Short mmCIF file of C-alpha atoms and ligand atoms in Angstrom, two decimals:
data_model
loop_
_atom_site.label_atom_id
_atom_site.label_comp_id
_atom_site.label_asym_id
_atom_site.label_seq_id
_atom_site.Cartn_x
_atom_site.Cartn_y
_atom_site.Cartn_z
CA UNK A 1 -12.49 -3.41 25.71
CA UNK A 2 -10.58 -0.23 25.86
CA UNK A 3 -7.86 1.20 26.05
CA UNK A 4 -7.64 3.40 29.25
CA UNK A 5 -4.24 5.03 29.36
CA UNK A 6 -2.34 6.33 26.24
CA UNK A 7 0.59 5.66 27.84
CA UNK A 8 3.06 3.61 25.09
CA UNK A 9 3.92 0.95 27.20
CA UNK A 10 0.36 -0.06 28.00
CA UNK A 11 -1.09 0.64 24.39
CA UNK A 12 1.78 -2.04 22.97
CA UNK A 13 0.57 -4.36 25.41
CA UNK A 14 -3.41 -4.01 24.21
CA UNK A 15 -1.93 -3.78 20.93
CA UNK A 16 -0.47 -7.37 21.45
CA UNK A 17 -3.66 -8.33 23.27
CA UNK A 18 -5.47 -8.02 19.89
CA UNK A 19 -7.59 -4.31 21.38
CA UNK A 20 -8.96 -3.06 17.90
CA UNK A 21 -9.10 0.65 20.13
CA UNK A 22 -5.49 0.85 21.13
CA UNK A 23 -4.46 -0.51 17.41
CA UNK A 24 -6.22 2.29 15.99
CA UNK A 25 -5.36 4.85 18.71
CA UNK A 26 -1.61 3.61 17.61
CA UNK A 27 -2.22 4.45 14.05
CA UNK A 28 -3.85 7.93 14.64
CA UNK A 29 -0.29 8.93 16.49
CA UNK A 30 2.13 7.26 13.42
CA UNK A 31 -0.65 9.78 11.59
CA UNK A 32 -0.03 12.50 13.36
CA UNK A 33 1.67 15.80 12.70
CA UNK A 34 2.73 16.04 16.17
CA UNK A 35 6.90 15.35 17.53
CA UNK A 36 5.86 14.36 20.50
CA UNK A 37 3.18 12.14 19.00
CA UNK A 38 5.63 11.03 16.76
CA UNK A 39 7.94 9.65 19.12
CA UNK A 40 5.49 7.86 20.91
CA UNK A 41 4.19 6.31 17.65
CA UNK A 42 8.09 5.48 17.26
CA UNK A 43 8.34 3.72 20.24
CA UNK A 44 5.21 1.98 20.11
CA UNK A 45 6.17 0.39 16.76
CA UNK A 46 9.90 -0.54 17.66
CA UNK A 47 7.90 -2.76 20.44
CA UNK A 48 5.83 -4.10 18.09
CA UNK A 49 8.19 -5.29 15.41
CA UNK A 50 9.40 -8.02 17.28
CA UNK A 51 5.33 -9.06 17.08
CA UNK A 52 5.16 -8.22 13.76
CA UNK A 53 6.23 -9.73 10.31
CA UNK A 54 3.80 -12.97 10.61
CA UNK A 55 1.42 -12.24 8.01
CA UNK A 56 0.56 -12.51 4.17
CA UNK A 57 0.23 -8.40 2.85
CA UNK A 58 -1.31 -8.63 -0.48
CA UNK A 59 -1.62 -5.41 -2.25
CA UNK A 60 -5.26 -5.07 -4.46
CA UNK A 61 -5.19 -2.18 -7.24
CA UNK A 62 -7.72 -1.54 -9.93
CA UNK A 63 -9.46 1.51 -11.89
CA UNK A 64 -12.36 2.74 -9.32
CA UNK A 65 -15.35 0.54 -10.91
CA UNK A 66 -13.67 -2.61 -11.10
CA UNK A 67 -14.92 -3.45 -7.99
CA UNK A 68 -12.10 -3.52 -5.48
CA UNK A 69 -14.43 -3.03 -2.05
CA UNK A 70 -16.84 -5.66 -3.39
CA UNK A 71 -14.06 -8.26 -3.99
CA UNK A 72 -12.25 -7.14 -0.94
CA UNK A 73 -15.04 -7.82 1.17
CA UNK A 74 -15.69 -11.25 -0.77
CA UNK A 75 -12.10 -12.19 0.05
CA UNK A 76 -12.56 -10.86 3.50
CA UNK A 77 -14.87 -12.63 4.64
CA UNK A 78 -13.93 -15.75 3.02
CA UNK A 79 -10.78 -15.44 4.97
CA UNK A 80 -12.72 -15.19 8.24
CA UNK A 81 -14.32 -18.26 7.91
CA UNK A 82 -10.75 -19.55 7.32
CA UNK A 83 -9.86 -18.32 10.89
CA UNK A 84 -7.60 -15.87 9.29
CA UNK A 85 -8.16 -12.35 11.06
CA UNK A 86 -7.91 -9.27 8.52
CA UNK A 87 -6.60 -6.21 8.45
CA UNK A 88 -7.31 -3.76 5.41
CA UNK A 89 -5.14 -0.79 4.88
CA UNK A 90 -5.29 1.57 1.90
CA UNK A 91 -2.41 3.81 0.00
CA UNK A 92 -5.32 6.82 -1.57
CA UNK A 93 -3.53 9.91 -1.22
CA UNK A 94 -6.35 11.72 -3.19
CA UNK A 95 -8.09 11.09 -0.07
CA UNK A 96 -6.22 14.76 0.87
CA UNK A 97 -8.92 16.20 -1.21
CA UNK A 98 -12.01 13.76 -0.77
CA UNK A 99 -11.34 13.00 2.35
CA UNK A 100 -11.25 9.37 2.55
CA UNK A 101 -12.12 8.16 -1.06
CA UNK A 102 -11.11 4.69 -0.95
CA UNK A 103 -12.14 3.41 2.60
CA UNK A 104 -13.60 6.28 4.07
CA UNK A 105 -17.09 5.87 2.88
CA UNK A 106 -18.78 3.84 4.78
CA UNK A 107 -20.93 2.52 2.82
CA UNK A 108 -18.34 0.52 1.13
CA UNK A 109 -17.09 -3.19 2.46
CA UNK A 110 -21.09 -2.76 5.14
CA UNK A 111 -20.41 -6.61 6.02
CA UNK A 112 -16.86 -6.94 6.70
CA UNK A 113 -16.91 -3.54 8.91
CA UNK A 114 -19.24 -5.80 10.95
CA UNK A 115 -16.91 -8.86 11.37
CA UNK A 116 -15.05 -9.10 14.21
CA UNK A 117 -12.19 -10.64 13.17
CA UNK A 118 -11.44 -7.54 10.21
CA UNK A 119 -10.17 -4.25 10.82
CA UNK A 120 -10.56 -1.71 8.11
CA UNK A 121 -8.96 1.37 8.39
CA UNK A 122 -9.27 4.22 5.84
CA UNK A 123 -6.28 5.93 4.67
CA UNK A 124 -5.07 9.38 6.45
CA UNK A 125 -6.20 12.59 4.64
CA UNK A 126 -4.88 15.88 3.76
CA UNK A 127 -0.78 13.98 3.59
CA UNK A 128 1.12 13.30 0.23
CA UNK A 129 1.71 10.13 -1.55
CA UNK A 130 4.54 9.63 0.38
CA UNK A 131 3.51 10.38 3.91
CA UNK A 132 0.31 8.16 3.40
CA UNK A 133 2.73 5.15 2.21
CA UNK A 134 4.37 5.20 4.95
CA UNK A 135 2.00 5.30 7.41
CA UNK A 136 0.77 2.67 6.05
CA UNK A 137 4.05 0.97 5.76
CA UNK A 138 4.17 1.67 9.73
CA UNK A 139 0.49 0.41 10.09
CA UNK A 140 1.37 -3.27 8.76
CA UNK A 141 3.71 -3.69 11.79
CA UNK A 142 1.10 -2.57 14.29
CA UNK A 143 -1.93 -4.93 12.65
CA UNK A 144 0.23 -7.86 12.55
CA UNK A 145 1.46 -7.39 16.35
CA UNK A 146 -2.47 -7.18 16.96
CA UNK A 147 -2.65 -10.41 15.51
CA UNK A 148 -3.95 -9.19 12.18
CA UNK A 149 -2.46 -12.38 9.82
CA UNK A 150 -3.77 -11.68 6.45
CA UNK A 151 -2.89 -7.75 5.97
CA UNK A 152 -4.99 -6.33 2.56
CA UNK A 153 -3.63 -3.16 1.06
CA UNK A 154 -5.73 -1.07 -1.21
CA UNK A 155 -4.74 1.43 -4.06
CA UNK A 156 -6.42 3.06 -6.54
CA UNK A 157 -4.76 2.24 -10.09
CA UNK A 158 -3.46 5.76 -10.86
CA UNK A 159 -0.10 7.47 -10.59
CA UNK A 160 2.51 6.09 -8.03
CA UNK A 161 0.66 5.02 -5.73
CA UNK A 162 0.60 1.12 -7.32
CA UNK A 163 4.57 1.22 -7.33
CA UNK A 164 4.20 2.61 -3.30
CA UNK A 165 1.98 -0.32 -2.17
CA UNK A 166 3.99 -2.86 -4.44
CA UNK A 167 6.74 -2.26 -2.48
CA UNK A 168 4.97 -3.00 1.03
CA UNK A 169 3.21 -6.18 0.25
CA UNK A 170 4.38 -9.79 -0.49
CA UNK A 171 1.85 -10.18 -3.61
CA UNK A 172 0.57 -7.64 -6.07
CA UNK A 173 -3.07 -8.50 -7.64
CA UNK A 174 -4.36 -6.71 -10.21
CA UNK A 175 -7.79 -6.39 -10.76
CA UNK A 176 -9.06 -5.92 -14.21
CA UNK A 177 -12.13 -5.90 -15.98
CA UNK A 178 -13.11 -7.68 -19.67
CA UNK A 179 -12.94 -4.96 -22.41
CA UNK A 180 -14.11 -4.58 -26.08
CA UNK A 181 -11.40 -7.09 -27.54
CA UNK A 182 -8.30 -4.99 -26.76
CA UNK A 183 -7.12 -5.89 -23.26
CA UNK A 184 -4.27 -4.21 -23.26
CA UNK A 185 -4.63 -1.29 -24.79
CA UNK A 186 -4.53 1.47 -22.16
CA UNK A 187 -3.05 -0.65 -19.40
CA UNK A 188 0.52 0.47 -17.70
CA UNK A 189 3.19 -1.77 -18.79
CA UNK A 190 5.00 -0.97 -15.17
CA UNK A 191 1.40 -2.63 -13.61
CA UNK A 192 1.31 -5.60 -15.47
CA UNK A 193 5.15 -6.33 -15.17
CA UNK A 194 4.37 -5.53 -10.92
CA UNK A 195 1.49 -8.26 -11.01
CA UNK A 196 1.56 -11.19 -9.20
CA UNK A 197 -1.75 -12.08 -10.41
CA UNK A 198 -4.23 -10.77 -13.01
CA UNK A 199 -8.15 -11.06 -11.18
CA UNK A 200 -10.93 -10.62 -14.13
CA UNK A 201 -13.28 -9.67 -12.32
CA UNK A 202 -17.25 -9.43 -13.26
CA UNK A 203 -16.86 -12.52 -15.07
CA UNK A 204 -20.59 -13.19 -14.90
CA UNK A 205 -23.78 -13.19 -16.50
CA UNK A 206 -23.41 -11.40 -20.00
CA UNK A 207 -19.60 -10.74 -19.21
CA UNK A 208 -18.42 -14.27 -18.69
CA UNK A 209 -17.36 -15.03 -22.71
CA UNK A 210 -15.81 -11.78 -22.60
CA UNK A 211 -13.58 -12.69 -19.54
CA UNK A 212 -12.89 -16.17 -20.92
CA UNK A 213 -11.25 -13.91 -23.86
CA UNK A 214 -9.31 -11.58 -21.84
CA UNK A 215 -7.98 -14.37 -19.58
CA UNK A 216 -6.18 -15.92 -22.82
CA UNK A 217 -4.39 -12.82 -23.93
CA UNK A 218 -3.62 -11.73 -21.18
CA UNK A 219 -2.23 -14.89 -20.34
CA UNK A 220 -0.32 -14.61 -23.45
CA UNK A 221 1.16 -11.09 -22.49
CA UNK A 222 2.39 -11.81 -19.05
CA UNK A 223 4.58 -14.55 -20.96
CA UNK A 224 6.02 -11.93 -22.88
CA UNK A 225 7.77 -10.63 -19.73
CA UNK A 226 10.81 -11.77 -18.81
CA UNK A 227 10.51 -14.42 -15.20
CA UNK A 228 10.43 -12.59 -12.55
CA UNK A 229 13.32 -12.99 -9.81
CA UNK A 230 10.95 -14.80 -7.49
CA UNK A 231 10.80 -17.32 -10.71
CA UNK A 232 6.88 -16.85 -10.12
CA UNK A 233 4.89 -17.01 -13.29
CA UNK A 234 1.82 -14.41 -12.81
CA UNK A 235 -1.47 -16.41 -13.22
CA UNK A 236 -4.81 -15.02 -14.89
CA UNK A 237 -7.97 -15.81 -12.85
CA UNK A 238 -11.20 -15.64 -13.41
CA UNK A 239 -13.96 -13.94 -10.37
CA UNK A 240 -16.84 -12.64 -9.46
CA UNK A 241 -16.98 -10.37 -6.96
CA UNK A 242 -20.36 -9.61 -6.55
CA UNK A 243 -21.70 -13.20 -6.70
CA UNK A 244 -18.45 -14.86 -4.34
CA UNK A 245 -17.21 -16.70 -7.48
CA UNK A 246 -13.32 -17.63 -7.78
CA UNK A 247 -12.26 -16.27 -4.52
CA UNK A 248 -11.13 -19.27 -3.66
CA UNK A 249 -9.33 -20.30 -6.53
CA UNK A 250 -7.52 -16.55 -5.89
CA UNK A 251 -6.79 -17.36 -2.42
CA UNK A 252 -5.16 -20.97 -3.49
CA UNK A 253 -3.22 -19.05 -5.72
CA UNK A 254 -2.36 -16.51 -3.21
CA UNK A 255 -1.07 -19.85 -0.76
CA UNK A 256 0.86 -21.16 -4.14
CA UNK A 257 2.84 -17.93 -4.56
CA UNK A 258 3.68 -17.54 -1.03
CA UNK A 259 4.64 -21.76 -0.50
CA UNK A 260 6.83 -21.24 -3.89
CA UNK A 261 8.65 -17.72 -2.56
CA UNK A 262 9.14 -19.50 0.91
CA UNK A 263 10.91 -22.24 -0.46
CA UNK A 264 12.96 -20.50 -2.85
CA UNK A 265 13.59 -17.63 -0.27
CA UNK A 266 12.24 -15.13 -2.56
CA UNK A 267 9.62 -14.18 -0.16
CA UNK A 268 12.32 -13.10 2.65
CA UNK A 269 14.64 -11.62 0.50
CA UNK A 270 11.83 -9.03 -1.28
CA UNK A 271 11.31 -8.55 2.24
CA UNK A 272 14.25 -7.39 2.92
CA UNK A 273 14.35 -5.38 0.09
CA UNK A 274 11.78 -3.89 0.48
CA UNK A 275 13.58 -3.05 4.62
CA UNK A 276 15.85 -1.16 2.40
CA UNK A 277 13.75 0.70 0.51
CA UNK A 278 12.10 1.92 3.50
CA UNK A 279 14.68 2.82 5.67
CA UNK A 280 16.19 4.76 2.48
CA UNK A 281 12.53 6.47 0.78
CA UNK A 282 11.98 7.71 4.45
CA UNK A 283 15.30 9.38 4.73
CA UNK A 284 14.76 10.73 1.40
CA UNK A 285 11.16 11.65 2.30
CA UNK A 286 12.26 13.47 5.79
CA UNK A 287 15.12 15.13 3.91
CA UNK A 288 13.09 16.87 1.34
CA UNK A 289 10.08 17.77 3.63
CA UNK A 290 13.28 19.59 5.52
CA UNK A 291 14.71 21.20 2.40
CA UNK A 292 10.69 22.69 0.77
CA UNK A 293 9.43 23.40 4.29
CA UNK A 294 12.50 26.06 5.40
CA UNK A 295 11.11 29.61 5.17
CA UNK A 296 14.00 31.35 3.36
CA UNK A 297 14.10 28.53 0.74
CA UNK A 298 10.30 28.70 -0.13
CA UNK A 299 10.94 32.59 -0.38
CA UNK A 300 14.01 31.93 -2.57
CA UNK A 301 12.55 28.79 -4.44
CA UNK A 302 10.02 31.34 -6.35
CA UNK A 303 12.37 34.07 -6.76
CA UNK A 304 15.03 30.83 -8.20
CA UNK A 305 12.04 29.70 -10.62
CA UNK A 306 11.20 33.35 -12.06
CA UNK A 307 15.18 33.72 -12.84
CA UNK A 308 14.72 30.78 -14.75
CA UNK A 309 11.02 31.51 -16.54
CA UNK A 310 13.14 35.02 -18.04
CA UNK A 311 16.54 32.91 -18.37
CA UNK A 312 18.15 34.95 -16.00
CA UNK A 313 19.62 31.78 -14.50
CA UNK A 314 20.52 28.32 -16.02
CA UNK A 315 18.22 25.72 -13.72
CA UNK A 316 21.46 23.77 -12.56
CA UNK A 317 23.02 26.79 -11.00
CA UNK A 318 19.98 27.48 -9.63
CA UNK A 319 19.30 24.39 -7.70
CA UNK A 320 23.38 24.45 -6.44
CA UNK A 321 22.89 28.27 -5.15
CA UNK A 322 19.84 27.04 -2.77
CA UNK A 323 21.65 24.13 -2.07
CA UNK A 324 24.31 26.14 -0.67
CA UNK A 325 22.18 28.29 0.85
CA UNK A 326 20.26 25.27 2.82
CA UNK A 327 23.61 23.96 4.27
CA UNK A 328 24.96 27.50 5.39
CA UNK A 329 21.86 28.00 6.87
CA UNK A 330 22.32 24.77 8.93
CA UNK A 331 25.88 25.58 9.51
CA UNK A 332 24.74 28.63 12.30
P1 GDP B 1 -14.26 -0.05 -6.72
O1 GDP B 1 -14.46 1.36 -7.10
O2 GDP B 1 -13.14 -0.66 -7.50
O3 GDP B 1 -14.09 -0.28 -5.25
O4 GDP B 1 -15.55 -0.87 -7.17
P2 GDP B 1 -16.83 -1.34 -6.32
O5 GDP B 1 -16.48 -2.52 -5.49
O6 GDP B 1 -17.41 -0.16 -5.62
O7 GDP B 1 -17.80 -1.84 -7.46
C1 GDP B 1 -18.28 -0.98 -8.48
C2 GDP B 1 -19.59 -1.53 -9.03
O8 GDP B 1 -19.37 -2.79 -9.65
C3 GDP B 1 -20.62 -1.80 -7.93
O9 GDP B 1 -21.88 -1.42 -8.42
C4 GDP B 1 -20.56 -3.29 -7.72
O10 GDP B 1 -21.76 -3.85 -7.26
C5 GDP B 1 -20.19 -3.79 -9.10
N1 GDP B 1 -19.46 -5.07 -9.05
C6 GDP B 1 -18.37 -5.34 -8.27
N2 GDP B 1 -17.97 -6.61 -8.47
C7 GDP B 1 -18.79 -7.15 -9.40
C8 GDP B 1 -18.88 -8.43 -10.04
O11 GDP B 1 -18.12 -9.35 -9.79
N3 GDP B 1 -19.87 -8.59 -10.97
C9 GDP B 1 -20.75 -7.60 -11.28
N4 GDP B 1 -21.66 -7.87 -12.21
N5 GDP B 1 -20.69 -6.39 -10.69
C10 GDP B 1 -19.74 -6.16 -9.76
#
């Protein structure tokens, strides 16, 4: 099936019709650069909201290597076979410079591309950190109104990218792999703290003892942390990616933690949190986009930042004078 108009009003309704073209024709405009795109994307996703919100959106992060696209396709396609229909996102804003590392190459996730009840879309180059997260903040809403009920977000484990995608999904796994002895050593304390769940993955063949070993301390360090406000104690689980072992038992898990947060409203309050944080880190976003990408500030912004370099300037006067200047300018 395809879409045949672009008009807004018939995409929402091939949207709602489950149309995998329209839902990614939708997506490409809440991508674009373009006002006028922008406003239809706008439009299209008020219309969907009411559709929207009837999912699971479990965030996936892990060093490249661990094996996210392996275990994401495991999960997948286990899920398909569950009747669940699912939608993977990802949050990669190196992608600007690789063009598509996490999801754009396609040789990644071959069977679940396949199955018709997944939709993987990569995440948008050549944006920042915080334009991709919102897009694909925007792109939740339109999967779920497509009918999309288990909604997979991907991240690479580096910089803030983890703490972006945390704050979009209803459960954060982290995917780690068996070390030398010293599990922890290395890891983010921010990533473990943000971890619903801690998948060892590879825990197979040679690795398995080595994964048994990890599991117990880092068992033992997530109940260093004080309980979270969900009252959710993170679980350690053991998997194999490669060989479909403990998905499963990670998907029960998954079902525990979202039974639990129902029940103690947890799950709709982060929710609406997490509302908040939107509507706030999108104002914040638009303003500063606003503020850098004025002409005379980017002129003054370098001439401000040499004035400091020679200490012509102290750095706080310096920010209030092109501060000043930004408002008179919108004064005219
Ligand atoms: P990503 O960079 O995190 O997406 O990792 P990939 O899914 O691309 O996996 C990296 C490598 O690890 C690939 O060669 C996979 O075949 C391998 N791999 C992934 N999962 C497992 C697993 O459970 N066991 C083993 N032995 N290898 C795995």
């Amino acid at each position: 099936k395809r879409a045949k108009k672009t008009n807004p009003e018939h995409l929402v309704r091939q949207i709602l019709a489950g149309n995998i073209t329209a839902l990614s024709q939708a997506i490409t405009l809440v991508e674009s650069k373009n006002n006028l795109h922008l406003k239809t994307a706008n439009h299209i996703i008020n219309n969907c909201l009411p559709h929207s919100g009837n999912s699971i959106r479990i965030g996936i992060t892990g060093v490249p290597g661990v094996g996210k696209s392996t275990f994401i396709e495991a999960l997948g396609n286990y899920l398909t076979t569950k009747n669940h229909r699912v939608a993977v996102l990802a949050v990669d804003p190196s992608s600007s410079i690789t063009k598509g590392s996490i999801l754009g190459d396609k040789t990644r996730m071959e069977d679940l591309v396949k199955n018709e009840n997944a939709f993987i879309r990569p995440s948008a180059s050549g944006d920042s950190l915080g334009g991709v997260a919102q897009h694909t903040r925007e792109s939740i809403v339109l999967c779920e109104a497509a009918g999309y009920d288990v909604i997979i977000v991907e991240t690479v484990g580096v910089g803030q990218s983890e703490t972006a995608v945390h704050s979009m999904v209803d459960f954060f796994l982290l995917l780690k792999l068996a070390g030398a002895g010293d599990e922890l050593q290395g890891i983010k304390r921010g990533i473990m703290e943000m971890a619903d769940t801690i998948a060892i993955n590879k825990a197979d063949g040679d690795n398995l003892k080595a994964a048994k070993l990890a599991k117990v301390e880092f068992n033992r360090a997530l109940h260093l942390y004080p309980l979270k406000v969900s009252r959710w104690q993170p679980k350690v689980v053991l998997c194999s990616a490669l060989k479909n072992e403990g998905i499963s038992d990670i998907w029960n898990v998954v079902k525990l933690y979202i039974s639990q947060t129902k029940e103690n409203n947890s799950f709709s309050d982060k929710r609406k949190e997490q509302n908040t944080y939107w509507f706030l880190q999108t104002i914040n976003d638009a303003l500063k986009q606003e503020f850098y990408s004025n002409s005379n500030i980017e002129i003054e912004l370098q001439k401000r930042i040499l004035q400091i370099e020679n200490s012509k300037i102290s750095p706080f006067t310096a920010a209030r004078d092109l501060l000043q200047l930004y408002y008179s300018s919108k004064e005219i």
